[in-house]
Short mmCIF file of C-alpha atoms in Angstrom, two decimals:
data_model
loop_
_atom_site.label_atom_id
_atom_site.label_comp_id
_atom_site.label_asym_id
_atom_site.label_seq_id
_atom_site.Cartn_x
_atom_site.Cartn_y
_atom_site.Cartn_z
CA MET W 218 -198.74 -14.15 -11.82
CA SER W 219 -197.03 -15.63 -14.87
CA GLY W 220 -197.95 -19.12 -15.95
CA ASP W 221 -194.46 -19.94 -16.84
CA GLU W 222 -193.50 -23.10 -14.85
CA SER W 223 -189.91 -21.95 -14.63
CA THR W 224 -190.79 -19.00 -12.40
CA PRO W 225 -191.12 -19.29 -8.68
CA GLY W 226 -194.80 -18.42 -8.75
CA GLY W 227 -195.69 -20.32 -11.80
CA TRP W 228 -198.08 -23.17 -12.21
CA PRO W 229 -198.71 -25.97 -11.44
CA PRO W 230 -198.67 -25.40 -7.70
CA SER W 231 -196.59 -28.59 -7.29
CA ARG W 232 -193.62 -26.66 -8.77
CA TRP W 233 -193.82 -23.91 -6.22
CA LYS W 234 -190.39 -23.54 -4.23
CA LEU W 235 -192.51 -23.62 -0.92
CA TRP W 236 -192.67 -27.47 -1.15
CA SER W 237 -188.89 -27.68 -1.38
CA LEU W 238 -188.48 -26.22 2.19
CA PRO W 239 -187.56 -28.50 4.99
CA GLY W 240 -190.62 -29.97 6.58
CA ARG W 241 -190.66 -28.04 9.86
CA VAL W 242 -189.97 -24.79 7.95
CA ARG W 243 -192.76 -25.40 5.69
CA PHE W 244 -195.08 -26.27 8.51
CA LEU W 245 -194.09 -22.88 10.22
CA VAL W 246 -194.58 -20.86 7.12
CA LEU W 247 -197.94 -22.33 6.33
CA GLY W 248 -198.99 -22.17 9.98
CA ALA W 249 -198.26 -18.42 10.09
CA ASP W 250 -200.06 -17.81 6.84
CA LEU W 251 -203.20 -19.70 8.02
CA ALA W 252 -203.00 -18.02 11.56
CA ALA W 253 -202.90 -14.49 9.87
CA LEU W 254 -205.87 -15.43 7.76
CA GLY W 255 -207.69 -16.75 10.73
CA VAL W 256 -207.06 -13.51 12.72
CA LEU W 257 -208.36 -11.43 9.75
CA VAL W 258 -211.68 -13.38 9.55
CA LEU W 259 -212.22 -12.85 13.21
CA ALA W 260 -211.33 -9.18 13.07
CA ALA W 261 -213.65 -8.68 9.96
CA ARG W 262 -216.70 -9.50 12.28
CA THR W 263 -216.52 -5.99 13.63
CA PRO W 264 -217.10 -3.42 10.92
CA PRO W 265 -214.96 -0.34 11.16
CA ALA W 266 -216.53 3.12 11.43
CA PRO W 267 -216.37 5.68 8.57
CA PRO W 268 -213.62 7.93 10.27
CA GLN W 269 -211.53 4.80 10.88
CA TRP W 270 -211.59 4.01 7.15
CA ALA W 271 -210.51 7.59 6.42
CA ALA W 272 -207.52 7.20 8.84
CA ALA W 273 -206.63 3.85 7.24
CA GLY W 274 -206.63 5.61 3.82
CA TRP W 275 -204.34 8.34 4.98
CA LEU W 276 -202.04 5.66 6.40
CA ALA W 277 -202.11 3.56 3.35
CA ALA W 278 -201.41 6.50 1.16
CA ALA W 279 -198.41 7.58 3.19
CA ALA W 280 -197.06 3.86 3.12
CA VAL W 281 -197.42 3.56 -0.60
CA LEU W 282 -195.89 6.92 -1.22
CA HIS W 283 -192.92 5.98 0.90
CA LEU W 284 -192.38 2.73 -0.83
CA HIS W 285 -192.30 4.54 -4.20
CA ALA W 286 -189.96 7.19 -2.87
CA SER W 287 -187.64 4.70 -1.49
CA HIS W 288 -187.71 2.08 -4.24
CA LEU W 289 -185.00 3.88 -6.30
CA ILE W 290 -182.57 4.15 -3.53
CA GLU W 291 -183.10 0.56 -2.61
CA ARG W 292 -182.42 -0.69 -5.98
CA ARG W 293 -179.18 1.33 -6.00
CA ARG W 294 -178.21 0.02 -2.51
CA ARG W 295 -178.99 -3.64 -3.51
CA ASP W 296 -177.15 -3.39 -6.76
CA ARG W 297 -174.00 -2.09 -5.08
CA THR W 298 -174.01 -4.09 -1.81
CA GLY W 299 -176.19 -7.19 -2.72
CA SER W 300 -177.86 -6.94 0.75
CA PRO W 301 -181.46 -7.66 1.42
CA TYR W 302 -184.31 -5.18 0.51
CA VAL W 303 -185.18 -2.80 3.40
CA ASP W 304 -188.61 -1.31 3.29
CA LEU W 305 -189.01 0.31 6.77
CA CYS W 306 -192.70 -0.70 6.58
CA SER W 307 -192.81 -1.10 10.46
CA VAL W 308 -193.24 2.57 10.71
CA TRP W 309 -196.67 2.42 9.13
CA ILE W 310 -197.60 -0.95 10.51
CA PHE W 311 -197.04 0.06 14.12
CA ALA W 312 -198.88 3.21 13.58
CA GLY W 313 -201.87 1.24 12.33
CA ALA W 314 -201.70 -1.13 15.41
CA MET W 315 -202.01 1.97 17.57
CA ALA W 316 -204.53 3.99 15.61
CA LEU W 317 -206.75 1.49 13.61
CA PRO W 318 -209.07 -1.28 14.48
CA LEU W 319 -207.55 -4.67 13.89
CA ALA W 320 -209.37 -5.47 10.75
CA LEU W 321 -208.15 -2.40 8.95
CA GLU W 322 -204.61 -2.83 10.38
CA LEU W 323 -204.51 -6.34 8.77
CA ALA W 324 -205.92 -4.83 5.62
CA LEU W 325 -203.07 -2.25 5.72
CA VAL W 326 -200.51 -4.92 5.93
CA ALA W 327 -202.11 -6.61 2.95
CA VAL W 328 -202.10 -3.46 0.97
CA ILE W 329 -198.42 -2.54 1.92
CA TYR W 330 -197.13 -6.02 0.95
CA GLY W 331 -199.25 -6.47 -2.08
CA HIS W 332 -197.98 -3.16 -3.32
CA ARG W 333 -194.43 -4.21 -2.54
CA TRP W 334 -194.78 -7.46 -4.36
CA VAL W 335 -195.88 -5.56 -7.55
CA LEU W 336 -193.26 -2.96 -7.13
CA VAL W 337 -190.24 -5.07 -6.01
CA ASN W 338 -190.68 -8.83 -6.09
CA ARG W 339 -192.87 -9.58 -9.00
CA PHE W 340 -189.89 -9.80 -11.45
CA ASP W 341 -187.35 -11.12 -8.90
CA PRO W 342 -186.92 -14.90 -9.51
CA VAL W 343 -184.69 -15.16 -6.38
CA ARG W 344 -187.56 -14.23 -4.08
CA PRO W 345 -190.54 -16.60 -4.53
CA PRO W 346 -194.08 -15.43 -3.55
CA HIS W 347 -194.25 -17.50 -0.36
CA ARG W 348 -191.57 -15.41 1.17
CA THR W 349 -193.49 -12.13 0.60
CA VAL W 350 -196.61 -13.76 1.96
CA PHE W 351 -194.85 -15.08 5.03
CA THR W 352 -193.33 -11.74 5.70
CA ALA W 353 -196.86 -10.22 5.56
CA ALA W 354 -198.17 -12.91 7.81
CA THR W 355 -195.60 -12.47 10.45
CA LEU W 356 -196.03 -8.78 10.62
CA ALA W 357 -199.93 -9.24 10.60
CA LEU W 358 -199.54 -11.57 13.69
CA ALA W 359 -197.11 -9.26 15.36
CA ALA W 360 -199.48 -6.34 14.77
CA ALA W 361 -202.40 -8.24 16.12
CA ALA W 362 -200.42 -9.13 19.36
CA ALA W 363 -199.49 -5.40 19.66
CA THR W 364 -203.17 -4.59 19.35
CA VAL W 365 -204.13 -7.14 22.04
CA VAL W 366 -201.51 -5.50 24.44
CA LEU W 367 -202.91 -1.92 23.93
CA GLN W 368 -206.46 -3.33 24.56
CA LEU W 369 -205.56 -5.31 27.67
CA ALA W 370 -203.72 -2.19 28.98
CA GLY W 371 -206.79 -0.07 28.37
CA ALA W 372 -204.86 2.51 26.39
CA GLN W 373 -207.32 5.17 24.98
CA LEU W 374 -205.22 6.86 22.55
CA GLY W 375 -206.98 9.84 20.66
CA ALA W 376 -209.95 9.63 23.21
CA GLY W 377 -210.20 12.62 25.51
CA GLY W 378 -207.00 14.51 26.46
CA PRO W 379 -203.27 13.82 25.48
CA PRO W 380 -202.06 10.36 26.36
CA GLY W 381 -200.28 10.07 29.71
CA TRP W 382 -197.55 7.85 31.19
CA GLY W 383 -199.96 4.82 31.36
CA GLU W 384 -200.42 4.96 27.56
CA LEU W 385 -196.73 5.48 26.96
CA ALA W 386 -195.96 2.36 28.92
CA ALA W 387 -198.63 0.46 27.04
CA VAL W 388 -197.29 1.67 23.70
CA VAL W 389 -193.77 0.63 24.63
CA ALA W 390 -195.07 -2.80 25.70
CA ALA W 391 -196.87 -3.15 22.48
CA ALA W 392 -193.80 -2.15 20.37
CA GLY W 393 -191.90 -4.76 22.35
CA VAL W 394 -194.37 -7.54 21.59
CA LEU W 395 -194.58 -6.62 18.05
CA TRP W 396 -190.87 -6.84 17.69
CA THR W 397 -190.56 -10.08 19.57
CA VAL W 398 -193.36 -11.91 17.63
CA ASN W 399 -191.98 -10.87 14.27
CA THR W 400 -188.30 -11.49 15.12
CA VAL W 401 -188.98 -14.89 16.73
CA LEU W 402 -191.06 -16.13 13.76
CA VAL W 403 -188.51 -14.89 11.24
CA GLY W 404 -185.46 -15.85 13.30
CA THR W 405 -186.84 -19.46 13.69
CA VAL W 406 -187.11 -19.79 9.91
CA ILE W 407 -183.49 -18.52 9.50
CA ALA W 408 -182.22 -20.78 12.13
CA TRP W 409 -183.81 -23.72 10.50
CA THR W 410 -182.71 -22.97 7.04
CA VAL W 411 -179.39 -21.23 7.21
CA PRO W 412 -176.20 -22.58 8.93
CA LEU W 413 -175.29 -20.15 11.75
CA GLU W 414 -172.04 -19.74 13.71
CA HIS W 415 -174.21 -18.71 16.87
CA PRO W 416 -177.93 -18.96 17.51
CA ALA W 417 -178.04 -15.20 18.29
CA GLN W 418 -177.33 -14.33 14.55
CA ALA W 419 -180.96 -15.39 13.80
CA LEU W 420 -182.11 -12.29 15.72
CA GLY W 421 -180.29 -9.96 13.55
CA SER W 422 -177.33 -7.66 14.19
CA ALA W 423 -177.32 -4.82 16.77
CA SER W 424 -177.65 -2.36 13.83
CA ASP W 425 -180.63 -4.22 12.44
CA ASN W 426 -182.49 -4.15 15.73
CA LEU W 427 -181.74 -0.50 16.30
CA LEU W 428 -183.15 0.16 12.88
CA GLU W 429 -186.35 -1.69 13.87
CA ILE W 430 -186.65 0.12 17.15
CA SER W 431 -186.31 3.53 15.17
CA GLN W 432 -189.06 2.47 12.88
CA LEU W 433 -191.26 1.64 15.84
CA ALA W 434 -190.54 5.04 17.45
CA LEU W 435 -191.55 6.85 14.30
CA GLY W 436 -194.60 4.79 14.09
CA VAL W 437 -195.83 6.31 17.39
CA PHE W 438 -195.60 9.83 15.93
CA VAL W 439 -197.37 8.76 12.75
CA ALA W 440 -200.21 7.26 15.02
CA LEU W 441 -200.47 10.54 16.93
CA ALA W 442 -200.69 12.40 13.65
CA LEU W 443 -203.46 10.06 12.46
CA LEU W 444 -205.35 10.45 15.73
CA TRP W 445 -205.11 14.22 16.10
CA TRP W 446 -204.41 15.54 12.37
CA PRO W 447 -204.57 12.71 9.88
CA PRO W 448 -203.09 14.63 6.79
CA ALA W 449 -199.86 15.23 8.86
CA ALA W 450 -199.17 11.54 8.62
CA LEU W 451 -197.93 12.23 5.02
CA LEU W 452 -195.38 14.51 6.50
CA MET W 453 -193.74 11.51 8.22
CA ILE W 454 -192.71 10.25 4.91
CA LEU W 455 -189.84 12.75 5.07
CA PRO W 456 -188.22 11.47 8.33
CA THR W 457 -188.78 7.88 7.22
CA PHE W 458 -187.15 8.65 3.81
CA ALA W 459 -184.24 10.28 5.58
CA LEU W 460 -183.86 7.28 7.78
CA HIS W 461 -183.79 5.16 4.67
CA GLN W 462 -181.13 7.44 3.05
CA CYS W 463 -178.95 6.95 6.28
CA VAL W 464 -179.19 3.10 5.92
CA GLN W 465 -177.99 3.38 2.40
CA LEU W 466 -175.07 5.76 3.34
CA ASP W 467 -173.92 3.40 6.14
CA GLU W 468 -174.06 0.38 3.86
CA PHE W 469 -172.16 2.23 1.12
CA LYS W 470 -169.53 3.19 3.68
CA LEU W 471 -169.21 -0.34 4.86
CA ALA W 472 -169.11 -1.68 1.29
CA ALA W 473 -166.31 0.77 0.45
CA ARG W 474 -164.16 -0.56 3.34
CA THR W 475 -165.00 -4.29 2.86
CA ASP W 476 -163.67 -6.85 0.36
CA GLN W 477 -166.67 -8.48 -1.33
CA ARG W 478 -165.42 -11.99 -1.78
CA THR W 479 -164.30 -12.44 1.95
CA GLY W 480 -166.12 -9.90 4.02
CA LEU W 481 -162.87 -8.84 5.45
CA LEU W 482 -161.41 -5.35 5.53
CA ASN W 483 -159.98 -4.31 2.13
CA ALA W 484 -156.36 -3.17 1.90
CA ILE W 485 -157.00 0.52 2.36
CA ALA W 486 -159.35 0.06 5.28
CA TRP W 487 -156.93 -2.38 6.98
CA GLN W 488 -153.95 0.01 6.48
CA GLU W 489 -156.00 2.79 8.09
CA ARG W 490 -156.79 0.66 11.16
CA ALA W 491 -153.09 -0.47 11.27
CA GLU W 492 -151.80 3.22 11.30
CA HIS W 493 -154.13 4.06 14.26
CA ALA W 494 -152.87 1.01 16.10
CA LEU W 495 -149.24 1.91 15.45
CA GLU W 496 -149.90 5.52 16.83
CA ARG W 497 -151.28 4.14 19.97
CA ALA W 498 -148.43 1.78 20.25
CA ARG W 499 -145.89 4.64 19.91
CA SER W 500 -147.70 6.66 22.67
CA THR W 501 -147.60 3.58 25.11
CA HIS W 502 -144.44 1.95 23.97
CA ALA W 503 -146.29 -1.19 23.16
CA ARG W 504 -145.34 -3.75 20.39
CA VAL W 505 -147.45 -4.46 17.36
CA GLY W 506 -147.17 -7.53 15.08
CA VAL W 507 -148.04 -7.80 11.40
CA LEU W 508 -148.62 -10.97 9.55
CA MET W 509 -148.64 -11.13 5.71
CA ILE W 510 -150.10 -14.46 4.57
CA ASP W 511 -149.94 -15.71 0.94
CA LEU W 512 -151.69 -18.86 -0.09
CA ASP W 513 -149.25 -21.32 -1.79
CA TRP W 514 -149.86 -22.32 -5.45
CA PHE W 515 -153.34 -20.50 -5.34
CA LYS W 516 -153.15 -19.93 -9.27
CA ARG W 517 -153.13 -23.67 -9.76
CA ILE W 518 -156.41 -23.87 -7.86
CA ASN W 519 -157.95 -21.33 -10.21
CA ASP W 520 -156.57 -23.03 -13.17
CA THR W 521 -157.56 -26.55 -12.19
CA HIS W 522 -160.98 -26.07 -10.57
CA GLY W 523 -162.10 -22.70 -11.79
CA HIS W 524 -162.45 -19.25 -10.17
CA PRO W 525 -165.69 -20.00 -8.28
CA VAL W 526 -163.76 -22.70 -6.35
CA GLY W 527 -160.99 -20.17 -5.91
CA ASP W 528 -163.47 -17.65 -4.40
CA ASP W 529 -164.73 -20.50 -2.08
CA VAL W 530 -161.10 -21.01 -0.90
CA LEU W 531 -160.58 -17.31 -0.22
CA ALA W 532 -163.83 -17.15 1.78
CA GLU W 533 -162.92 -20.24 3.90
CA VAL W 534 -159.40 -18.88 4.57
CA ALA W 535 -161.07 -15.63 5.66
CA THR W 536 -163.21 -17.60 8.10
CA VAL W 537 -160.27 -19.41 9.45
CA LEU W 538 -158.50 -16.11 10.17
CA THR W 539 -161.24 -14.49 11.85
CA ARG W 540 -161.86 -17.47 14.10
CA THR W 541 -158.10 -18.00 14.89
CA VAL W 542 -156.97 -14.53 15.83
CA ARG W 543 -157.59 -12.89 19.17
CA ARG W 544 -160.27 -10.48 19.98
CA GLY W 545 -159.08 -7.05 19.01
CA ASP W 546 -156.80 -8.29 16.18
CA THR W 547 -157.52 -6.94 12.65
CA VAL W 548 -157.76 -9.15 9.58
CA GLY W 549 -157.82 -7.84 6.01
CA ARG W 550 -157.43 -9.07 2.46
CA TYR W 551 -154.32 -7.45 1.10
CA GLY W 552 -154.88 -8.31 -2.49
CA GLY W 553 -155.21 -11.44 -4.67
CA GLU W 554 -154.42 -14.43 -2.39
CA GLU W 555 -152.54 -12.39 0.17
CA PHE W 556 -154.04 -11.60 3.65
CA ALA W 557 -152.82 -9.24 6.46
CA VAL W 558 -153.31 -9.52 10.17
CA LEU W 559 -152.54 -6.79 12.71
CA LEU W 560 -151.69 -8.06 16.21
CA PRO W 561 -151.64 -5.28 18.89
CA ASP W 562 -149.74 -5.81 22.19
CA VAL W 563 -147.85 -8.83 21.31
CA ASP W 564 -144.30 -10.24 21.82
CA GLU W 565 -142.33 -12.32 19.44
CA GLU W 566 -143.41 -15.68 20.88
CA GLU W 567 -147.14 -14.73 20.54
CA VAL W 568 -146.62 -13.64 17.01
CA ARG W 569 -145.00 -16.88 16.06
CA THR W 570 -147.73 -18.79 18.04
CA ILE W 571 -150.62 -17.06 16.32
CA ALA W 572 -149.01 -17.34 12.90
CA GLU W 573 -148.23 -21.03 13.31
CA ARG W 574 -151.87 -21.70 14.52
CA ILE W 575 -153.21 -19.95 11.40
CA ARG W 576 -150.75 -21.95 9.16
CA VAL W 577 -151.86 -25.29 10.65
CA ARG W 578 -155.61 -24.48 10.31
CA ILE W 579 -155.30 -23.31 6.76
CA ARG W 580 -153.34 -26.59 6.03
CA GLY W 581 -156.37 -28.53 7.44
CA LEU W 582 -158.89 -26.87 5.15
CA ARG W 583 -160.74 -29.16 2.60
CA ILE W 584 -162.93 -27.39 0.11
CA SER W 585 -165.20 -29.44 -2.15
CA ALA W 586 -164.91 -28.79 -5.90
CA PRO W 587 -167.80 -29.41 -8.37
CA THR W 588 -166.14 -32.54 -9.51
CA GLY W 589 -166.22 -33.94 -5.96
CA GLU W 590 -162.60 -33.52 -5.41
CA LEU W 591 -161.35 -32.11 -2.16
CA VAL W 592 -159.11 -29.08 -2.59
CA THR W 593 -156.31 -28.83 -0.12
CA LEU W 594 -153.99 -25.72 0.33
CA SER W 595 -151.18 -24.36 2.51
CA ALA W 596 -149.93 -20.95 3.21
CA THR W 597 -146.60 -19.16 3.82
CA ILE W 598 -146.73 -16.47 6.65
CA GLY W 599 -144.18 -13.63 6.97
CA ALA W 600 -144.25 -11.89 10.51
CA ALA W 601 -142.73 -8.70 11.72
CA LEU W 602 -142.80 -6.89 14.99
CA HIS W 603 -142.72 -3.18 15.66
CA PRO W 604 -140.45 -1.55 16.89
CA ALA W 605 -137.98 -4.44 16.56
CA VAL W 606 -137.84 -4.13 12.70
CA ALA W 607 -139.12 -0.56 12.00
CA GLU W 608 -139.06 2.23 14.57
CA SER W 609 -141.78 4.54 13.20
CA ASP W 610 -143.30 3.52 9.86
CA LEU W 611 -146.07 1.11 8.99
CA ASP W 612 -144.78 0.57 5.54
CA GLY W 613 -141.60 -0.55 7.04
CA VAL W 614 -143.21 -3.07 9.16
CA ILE W 615 -145.12 -4.36 6.20
CA ARG W 616 -142.01 -4.52 4.04
CA ALA W 617 -140.23 -6.54 6.72
CA ALA W 618 -143.12 -9.00 7.04
CA ASP W 619 -143.18 -9.24 3.12
CA ASP W 620 -139.44 -9.85 3.00
CA ALA W 621 -139.91 -12.60 5.67
CA LEU W 622 -142.81 -13.99 3.63
CA TYR W 623 -140.70 -14.27 0.38
CA ALA W 624 -137.81 -15.86 2.35
CA GLY W 625 -140.38 -18.45 3.50
CA LYS W 626 -141.46 -19.04 -0.07
CA LYS W 627 -137.81 -19.54 -1.12
CA ALA W 628 -137.25 -21.86 1.75
CA GLY W 629 -139.94 -24.30 0.58
CA ARG W 630 -143.38 -22.65 1.48
CA ASP W 631 -145.93 -23.83 4.09
CA ARG W 632 -144.04 -22.24 6.93
CA VAL W 633 -143.80 -19.23 9.31
CA ALA W 634 -140.81 -16.89 8.81
CA VAL W 635 -140.15 -14.04 11.27
CA ALA W 636 -138.34 -10.93 10.21
CA GLY W 637 -134.91 -10.42 11.69
CA LEU W 638 -134.51 -14.17 12.57
#
């Protein structure tokens, strides 16, 4: 590690970012690290046999090769999307829990995350060393718990004939325990350090958990290869790399449809969604509402407080919109300080009610500027209802809502104007 005190891993230790964590988070992080170290000391009392060392070598080689193969696509993905690093190391770690003695499994975790630190995090000032150590510790404890489950179940993988249904049940239970221990430890730290709208967010999204389950499933096949034909474990780099590519493609697709400042759909994606909704409405003779929302005097906010505060305002408005509309409504950033909302299956009264509720909540926002001043704002909203203002064309509905919006601006701003009224 560098001796530069400005770096997260620099000396003296009193400057480490670990000590700036909230007390209970620091206690949990250090507790997990010490617990993992204690488990390693206990496991090291039983020396592994030479064939087990060989299997561990094959597995470590596969994991290191996979990290190198995926490093380039991860750098590309992070540069474009800004999302956290994905390593898919659970494939190799769960395989180790099934096929290796505990001492070698913990050594494998140390090798993987030591190598990852050199490859990825060594020159990353945003990710201090204690995070990598904690990640390795949580996976070490999770793998140890999975090993205990397999031992208690008496699963004899690789001994005698092919595994049966009992071994399969034990493997599924071990995978569940590994996922639970890792998710609870990491989720607790997230819940204690990051403001969350709902506690379930600490457990990750559905796609995050599906990815983790996919890794554990691949880990089963890696373990079987280790037990029956160790060199074949290297072949599992290919499907793991393919899974990594799928993660990258999905995130690129999402990024292409998402506005980076607000997390909402961008104008193109919103219009695509609106076109589909309009087609359904024509076939069912339903009505569709469109709101065009423009923040009043937004340029003054940028000029007075700077663009970072303006970005904060846009993000806060996006949050207000997503929390105020109904389930099934579609919110997008249409450009600049303008937002669009699609309201399927509404009547004129509902359109006006939703629009007015949005206007009031935007009016109530208070955003802190670096100077300590509270920034307030208002919005003018133009609304239009299909098919009342345009029989067949989305552009016609949007134009009608835009015309109403500009009429509201001319009438004094901070109001709702409905097309045709």
